[in-house]
CSV table of C-alpha atoms in Angstrom, one decimal:
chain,number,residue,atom,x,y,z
T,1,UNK,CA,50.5,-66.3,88.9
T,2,UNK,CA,52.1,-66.7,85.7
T,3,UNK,CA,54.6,-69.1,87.1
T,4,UNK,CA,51.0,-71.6,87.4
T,5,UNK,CA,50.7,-71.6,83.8
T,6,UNK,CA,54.6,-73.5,83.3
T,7,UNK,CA,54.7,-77.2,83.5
T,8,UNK,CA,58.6,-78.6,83.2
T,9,UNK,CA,59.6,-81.0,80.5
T,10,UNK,CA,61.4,-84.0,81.1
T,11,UNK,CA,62.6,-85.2,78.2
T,12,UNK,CA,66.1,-84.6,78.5
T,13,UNK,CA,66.0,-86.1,81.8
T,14,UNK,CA,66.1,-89.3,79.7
T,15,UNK,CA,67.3,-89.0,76.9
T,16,UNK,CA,69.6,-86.3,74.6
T,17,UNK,CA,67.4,-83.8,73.2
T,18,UNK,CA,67.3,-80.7,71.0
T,19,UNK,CA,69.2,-79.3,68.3
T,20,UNK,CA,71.4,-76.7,70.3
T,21,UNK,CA,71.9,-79.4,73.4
T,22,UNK,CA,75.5,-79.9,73.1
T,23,UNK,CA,75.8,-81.1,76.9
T,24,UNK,CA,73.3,-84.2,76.9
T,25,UNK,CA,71.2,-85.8,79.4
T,26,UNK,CA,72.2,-83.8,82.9
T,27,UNK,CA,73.2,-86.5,86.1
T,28,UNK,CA,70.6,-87.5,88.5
T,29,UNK,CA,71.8,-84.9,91.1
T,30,UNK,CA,71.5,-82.2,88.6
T,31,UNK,CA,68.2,-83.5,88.0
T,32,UNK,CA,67.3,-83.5,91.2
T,33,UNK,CA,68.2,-80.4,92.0
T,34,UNK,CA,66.1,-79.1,89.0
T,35,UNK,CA,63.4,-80.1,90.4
T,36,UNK,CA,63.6,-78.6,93.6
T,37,UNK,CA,64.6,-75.5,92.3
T,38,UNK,CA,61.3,-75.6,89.8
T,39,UNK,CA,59.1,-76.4,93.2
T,40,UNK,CA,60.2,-73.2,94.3
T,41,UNK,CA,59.8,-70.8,91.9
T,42,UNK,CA,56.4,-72.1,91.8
T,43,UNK,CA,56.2,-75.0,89.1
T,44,UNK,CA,53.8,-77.3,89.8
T,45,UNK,CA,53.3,-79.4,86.8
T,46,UNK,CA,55.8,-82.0,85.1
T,47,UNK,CA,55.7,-83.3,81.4
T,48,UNK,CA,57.5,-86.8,81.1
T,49,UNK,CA,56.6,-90.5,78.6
T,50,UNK,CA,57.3,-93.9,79.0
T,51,UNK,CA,59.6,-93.4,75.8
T,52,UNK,CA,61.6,-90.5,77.6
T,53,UNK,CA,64.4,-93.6,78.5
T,54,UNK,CA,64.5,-93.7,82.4
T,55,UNK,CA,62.7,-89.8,82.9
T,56,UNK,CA,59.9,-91.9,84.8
T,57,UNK,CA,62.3,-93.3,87.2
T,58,UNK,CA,64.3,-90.5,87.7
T,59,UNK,CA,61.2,-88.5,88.6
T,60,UNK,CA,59.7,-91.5,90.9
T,61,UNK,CA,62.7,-91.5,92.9
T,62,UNK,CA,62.8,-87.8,93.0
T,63,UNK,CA,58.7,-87.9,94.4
T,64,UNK,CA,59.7,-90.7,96.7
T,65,UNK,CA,62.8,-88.7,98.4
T,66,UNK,CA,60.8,-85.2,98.6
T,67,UNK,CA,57.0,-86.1,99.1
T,68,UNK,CA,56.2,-83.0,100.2
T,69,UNK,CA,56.8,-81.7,96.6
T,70,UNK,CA,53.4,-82.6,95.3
T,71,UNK,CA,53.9,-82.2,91.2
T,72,UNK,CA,51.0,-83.1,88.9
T,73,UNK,CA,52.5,-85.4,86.7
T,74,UNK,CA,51.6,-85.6,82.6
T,75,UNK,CA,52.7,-88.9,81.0
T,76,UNK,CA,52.7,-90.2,77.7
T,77,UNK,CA,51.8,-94.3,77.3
T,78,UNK,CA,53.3,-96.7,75.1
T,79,UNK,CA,50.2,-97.8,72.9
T,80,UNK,CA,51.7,-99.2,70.1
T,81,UNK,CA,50.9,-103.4,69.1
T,82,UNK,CA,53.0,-104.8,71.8
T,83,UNK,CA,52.0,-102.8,74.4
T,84,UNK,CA,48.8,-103.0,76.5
T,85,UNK,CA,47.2,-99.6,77.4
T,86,UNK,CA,46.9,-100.6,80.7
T,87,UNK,CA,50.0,-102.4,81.0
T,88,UNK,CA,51.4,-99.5,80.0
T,89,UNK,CA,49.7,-97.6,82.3
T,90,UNK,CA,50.3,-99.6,85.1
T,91,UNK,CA,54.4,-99.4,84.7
T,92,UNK,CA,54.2,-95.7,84.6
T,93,UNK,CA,52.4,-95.7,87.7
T,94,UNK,CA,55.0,-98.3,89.3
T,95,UNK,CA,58.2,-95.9,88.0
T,96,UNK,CA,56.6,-92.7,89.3
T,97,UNK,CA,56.0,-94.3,92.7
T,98,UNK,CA,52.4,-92.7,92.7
T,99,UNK,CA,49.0,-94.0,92.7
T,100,UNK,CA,47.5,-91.6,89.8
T,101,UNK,CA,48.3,-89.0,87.3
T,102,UNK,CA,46.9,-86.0,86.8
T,103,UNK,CA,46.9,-86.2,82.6
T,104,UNK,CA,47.8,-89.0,80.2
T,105,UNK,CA,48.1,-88.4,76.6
T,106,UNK,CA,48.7,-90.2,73.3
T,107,UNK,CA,52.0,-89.5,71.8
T,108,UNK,CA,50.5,-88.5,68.5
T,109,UNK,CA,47.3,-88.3,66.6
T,110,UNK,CA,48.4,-91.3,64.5
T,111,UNK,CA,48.8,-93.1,67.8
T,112,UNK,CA,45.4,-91.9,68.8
T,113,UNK,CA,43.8,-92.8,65.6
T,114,UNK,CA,45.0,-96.3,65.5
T,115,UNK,CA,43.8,-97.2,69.0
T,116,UNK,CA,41.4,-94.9,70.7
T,117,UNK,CA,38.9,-97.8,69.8
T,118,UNK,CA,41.0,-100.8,71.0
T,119,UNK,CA,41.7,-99.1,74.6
T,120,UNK,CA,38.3,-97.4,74.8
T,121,UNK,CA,37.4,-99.9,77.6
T,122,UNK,CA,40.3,-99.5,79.5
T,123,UNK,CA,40.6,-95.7,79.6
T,124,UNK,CA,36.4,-95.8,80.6
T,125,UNK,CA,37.7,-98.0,83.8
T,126,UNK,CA,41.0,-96.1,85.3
T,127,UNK,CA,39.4,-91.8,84.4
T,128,UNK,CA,39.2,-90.5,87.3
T,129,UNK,CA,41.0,-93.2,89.4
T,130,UNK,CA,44.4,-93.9,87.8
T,131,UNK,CA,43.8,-90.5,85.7
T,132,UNK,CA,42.6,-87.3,85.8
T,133,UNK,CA,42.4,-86.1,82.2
T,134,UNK,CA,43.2,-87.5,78.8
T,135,UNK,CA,44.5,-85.9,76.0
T,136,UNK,CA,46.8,-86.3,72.6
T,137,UNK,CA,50.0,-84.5,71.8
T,138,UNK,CA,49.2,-83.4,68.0
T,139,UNK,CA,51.7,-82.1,65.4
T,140,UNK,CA,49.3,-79.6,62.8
T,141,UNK,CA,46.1,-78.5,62.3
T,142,UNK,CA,44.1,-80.9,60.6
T,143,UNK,CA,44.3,-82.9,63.9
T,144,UNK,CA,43.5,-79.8,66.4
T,145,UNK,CA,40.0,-79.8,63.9
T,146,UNK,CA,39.3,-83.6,64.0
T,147,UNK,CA,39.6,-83.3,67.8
T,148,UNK,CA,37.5,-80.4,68.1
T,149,UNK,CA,34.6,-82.4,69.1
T,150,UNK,CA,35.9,-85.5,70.2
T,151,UNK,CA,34.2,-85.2,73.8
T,152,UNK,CA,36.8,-87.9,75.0
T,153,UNK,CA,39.9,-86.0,74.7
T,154,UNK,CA,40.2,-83.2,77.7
T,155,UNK,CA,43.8,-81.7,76.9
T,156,UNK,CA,45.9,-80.7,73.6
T,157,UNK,CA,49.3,-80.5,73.4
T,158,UNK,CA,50.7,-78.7,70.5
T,159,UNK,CA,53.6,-76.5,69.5
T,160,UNK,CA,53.3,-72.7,69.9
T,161,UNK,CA,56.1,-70.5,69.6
T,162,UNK,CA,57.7,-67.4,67.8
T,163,UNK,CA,57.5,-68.7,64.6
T,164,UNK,CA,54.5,-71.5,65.1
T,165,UNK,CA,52.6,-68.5,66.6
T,166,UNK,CA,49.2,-67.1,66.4
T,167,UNK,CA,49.2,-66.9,62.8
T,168,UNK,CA,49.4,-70.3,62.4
T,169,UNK,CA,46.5,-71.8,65.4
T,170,UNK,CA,45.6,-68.8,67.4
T,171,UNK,CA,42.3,-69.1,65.8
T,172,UNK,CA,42.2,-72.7,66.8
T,173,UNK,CA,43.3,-72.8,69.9
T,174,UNK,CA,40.3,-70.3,70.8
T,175,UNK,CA,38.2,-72.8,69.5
T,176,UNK,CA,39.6,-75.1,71.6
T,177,UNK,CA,39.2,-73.5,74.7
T,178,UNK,CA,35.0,-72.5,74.0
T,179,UNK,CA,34.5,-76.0,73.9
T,180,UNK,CA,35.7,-76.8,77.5
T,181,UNK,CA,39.3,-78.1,76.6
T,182,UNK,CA,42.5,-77.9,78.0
T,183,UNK,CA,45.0,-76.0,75.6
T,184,UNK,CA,48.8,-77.1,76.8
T,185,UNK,CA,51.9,-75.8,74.0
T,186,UNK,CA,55.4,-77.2,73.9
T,187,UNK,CA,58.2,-76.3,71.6
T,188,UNK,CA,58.8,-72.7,73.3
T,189,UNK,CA,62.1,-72.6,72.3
T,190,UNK,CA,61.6,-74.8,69.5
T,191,UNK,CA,64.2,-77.1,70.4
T,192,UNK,CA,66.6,-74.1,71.4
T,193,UNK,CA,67.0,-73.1,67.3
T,194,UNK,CA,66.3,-69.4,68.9
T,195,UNK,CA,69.4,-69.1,70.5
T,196,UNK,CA,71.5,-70.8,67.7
T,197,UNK,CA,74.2,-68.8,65.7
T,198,UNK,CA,72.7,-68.6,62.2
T,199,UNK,CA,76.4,-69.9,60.8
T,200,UNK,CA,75.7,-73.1,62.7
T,201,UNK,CA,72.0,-73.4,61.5
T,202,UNK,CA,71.6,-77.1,59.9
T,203,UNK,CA,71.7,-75.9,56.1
T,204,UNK,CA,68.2,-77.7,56.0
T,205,UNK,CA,66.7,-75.3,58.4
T,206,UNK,CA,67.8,-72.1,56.9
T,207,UNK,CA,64.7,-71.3,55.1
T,208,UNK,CA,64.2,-70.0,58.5
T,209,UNK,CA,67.1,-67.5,58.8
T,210,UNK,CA,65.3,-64.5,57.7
T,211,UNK,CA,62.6,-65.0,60.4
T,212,UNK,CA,65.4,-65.8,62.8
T,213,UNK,CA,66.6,-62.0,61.8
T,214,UNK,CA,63.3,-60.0,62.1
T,215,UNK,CA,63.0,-62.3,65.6
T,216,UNK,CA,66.3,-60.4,66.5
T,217,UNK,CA,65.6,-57.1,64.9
T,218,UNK,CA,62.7,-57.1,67.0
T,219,UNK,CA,64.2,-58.2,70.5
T,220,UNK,CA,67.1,-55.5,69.5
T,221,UNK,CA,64.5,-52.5,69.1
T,222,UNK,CA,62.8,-53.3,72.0
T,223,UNK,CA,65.5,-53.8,74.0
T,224,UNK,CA,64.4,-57.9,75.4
T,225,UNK,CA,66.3,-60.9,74.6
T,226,UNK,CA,65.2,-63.8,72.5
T,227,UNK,CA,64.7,-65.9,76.0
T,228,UNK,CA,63.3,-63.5,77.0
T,229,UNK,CA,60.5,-63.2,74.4
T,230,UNK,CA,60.5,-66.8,73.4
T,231,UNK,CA,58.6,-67.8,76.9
T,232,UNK,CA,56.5,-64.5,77.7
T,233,UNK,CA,55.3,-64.4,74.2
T,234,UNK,CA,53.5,-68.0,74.8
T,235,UNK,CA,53.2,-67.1,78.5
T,236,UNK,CA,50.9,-64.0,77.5
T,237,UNK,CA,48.3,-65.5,75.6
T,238,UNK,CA,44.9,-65.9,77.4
T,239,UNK,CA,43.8,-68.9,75.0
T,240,UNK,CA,46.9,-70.8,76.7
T,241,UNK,CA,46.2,-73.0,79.9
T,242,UNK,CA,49.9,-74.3,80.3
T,243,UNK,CA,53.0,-73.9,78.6
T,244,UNK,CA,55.8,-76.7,78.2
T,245,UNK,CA,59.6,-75.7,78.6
T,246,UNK,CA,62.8,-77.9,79.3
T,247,UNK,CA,66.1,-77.1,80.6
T,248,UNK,CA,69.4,-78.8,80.8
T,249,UNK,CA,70.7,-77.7,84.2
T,250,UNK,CA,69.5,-75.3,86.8
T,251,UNK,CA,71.2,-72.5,85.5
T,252,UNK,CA,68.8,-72.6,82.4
T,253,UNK,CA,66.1,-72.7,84.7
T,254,UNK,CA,66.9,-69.9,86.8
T,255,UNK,CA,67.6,-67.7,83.8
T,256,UNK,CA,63.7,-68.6,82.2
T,257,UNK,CA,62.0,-67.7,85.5
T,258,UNK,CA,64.0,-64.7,85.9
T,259,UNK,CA,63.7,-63.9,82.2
T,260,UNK,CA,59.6,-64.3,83.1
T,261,UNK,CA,57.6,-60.6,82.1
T,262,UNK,CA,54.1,-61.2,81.1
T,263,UNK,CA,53.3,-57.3,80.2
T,264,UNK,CA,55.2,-57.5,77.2
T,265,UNK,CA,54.5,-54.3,74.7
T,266,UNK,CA,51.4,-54.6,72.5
T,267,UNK,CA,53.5,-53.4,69.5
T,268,UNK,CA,55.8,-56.3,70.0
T,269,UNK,CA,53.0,-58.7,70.8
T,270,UNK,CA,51.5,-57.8,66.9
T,271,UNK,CA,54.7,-57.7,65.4
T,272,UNK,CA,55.1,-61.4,66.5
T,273,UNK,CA,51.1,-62.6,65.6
T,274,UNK,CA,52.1,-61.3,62.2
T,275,UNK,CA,55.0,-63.6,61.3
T,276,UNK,CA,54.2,-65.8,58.7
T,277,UNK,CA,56.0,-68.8,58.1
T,278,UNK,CA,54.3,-70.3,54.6
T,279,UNK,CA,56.1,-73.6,54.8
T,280,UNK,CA,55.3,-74.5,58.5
T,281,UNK,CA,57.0,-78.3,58.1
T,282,UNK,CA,59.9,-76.3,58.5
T,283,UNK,CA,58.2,-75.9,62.1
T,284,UNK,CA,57.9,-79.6,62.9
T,285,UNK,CA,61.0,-81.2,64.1
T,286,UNK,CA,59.7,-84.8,63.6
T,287,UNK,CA,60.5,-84.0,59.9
T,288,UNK,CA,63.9,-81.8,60.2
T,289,UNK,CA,66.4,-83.4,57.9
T,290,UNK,CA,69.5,-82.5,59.7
């Protein structure tokens, strides 16, 4: 089932996130009922970080009131100088209310980098008791291709969407997968600039307009809205293991699984692959000047 392949984000569980959020961080009731909700339309996997404020807590009370609601959980450690890997670790583990996660991942390749070495030890000792899987949430790539045979690292995370499509890692992703990892994309939506009026556009993003149109154009002819596309695009690719989407309330959520088509047309499909977006930092958020 397609629904497999979605694993929830939980970032704005904790904190105010995204470009086009204009309501904030959603109450722990809301929350809660999120989650329930995304148990039963078939979501099995959440996405949270020790940086994502309290998203840790919120979800360990939420797996503490409903343990028959057995998520696999991905978490992100704090690894920077202050911060003990398994210290780190160990807290997560302690705000989730659980005994193990499925995945942990290094916020960044720069993270990675700087101490892969200093925690190899530690990450040896706790795979496959406190972890699962290990992995690194990467931003272009350069870092997809110096993790290509880095037989340490079991899962990617990296953005995929309209824009960042298969122009821009298709090809890499493949690669990916023929070497036995685990290929896991965020930024569907990328941070909800799909669905944002061009006349409110940050005027630093609007490079991007005219891909914005033909995005439109395209959803117009073939008769599917940009939610629409923006999740079954990612959803349809067979070089994808899991795709990564946050909501802000339950409404959202309803709308993305009921927005959920996987046999979108091959025309469309192509028309998509073949967007080319030349100066792809306009692509990364962590560098938006807004």
């Amino acid at each position: 089932m397609t629904e497999k392949k979605l694993i929830l984000g939980t970032v704005q569980f904790g904190i105010p996130y995204g470009v086009n959020n204009l309501v904030g961080q959603p109450s722990k009731q809301e929350i809660f009922t999120i989650l329930k909700k995304a148990y039963e339309h078939g979501i099995r996997t959440l996405d949270t970080a020790a940086a994502y404020g309290n998203s840790e807590k919120l979800i360990g009370d939420f797996l503490q009131s409903n343990p028959e609601m057995g998520f696999k959980i991905i978490t992100k450690i704090k690894t920077d100088d202050s911060v003990d890997f398994e210290k780190s670790l160990t807290a997560s583990l302690t705000n989730l209310k659980i005994d193990s996660v499925n995945t942990i991942l290094f916020h960044s390749f720069t993270d990675f980098k700087k101490n892969i070495n200093k925690h190899r030890n530690s990450i040896n000792k706790h795979k496959g008791n406190l972890f699962e899987k290990i992995g690194v949430s990467i931003y272009d790539n350069n870092e997809i291709i110096e993790l290509l045979d880095n037989d340490l690292i079991d899962v990617i995370q990296a953005p995929f969407n309209l824009l960042d499509n298969k122009t821009q890692r298709g090809h890499l992703f493949k690669e990916l997968q023929s070497k036995g990892k685990i290929v896991h994309t965020r930024s569907s939506f990328l941070q909800g600039l799909f669905f944002m009026n061009k006349e409110v556009i940050p005027k630093g993003l609007s490079p991007l307009i005219p891909f914005l149109d033909e995005i439109k154009k395209l959803c117009n002819q073939y008769d599917i809205s940009v939610q629409e596309l923006s999740l079954n695009y990612v959803l349809n690719k067979k070089y994808i293991d899991g795709v990564l989407f946050g909501v802000d309330n339950v409404s959202q959520l309803n709308q993305n699984m009921a927005n959920i088509n996987p046999q979108l047309p091959e025309d469309l499909i192509n028309a998509i692959d073949e967007i080319n977006v030349i100066d792809n930092f306009l692509l990364n958020p962590s560098k938006w000047k807004i």
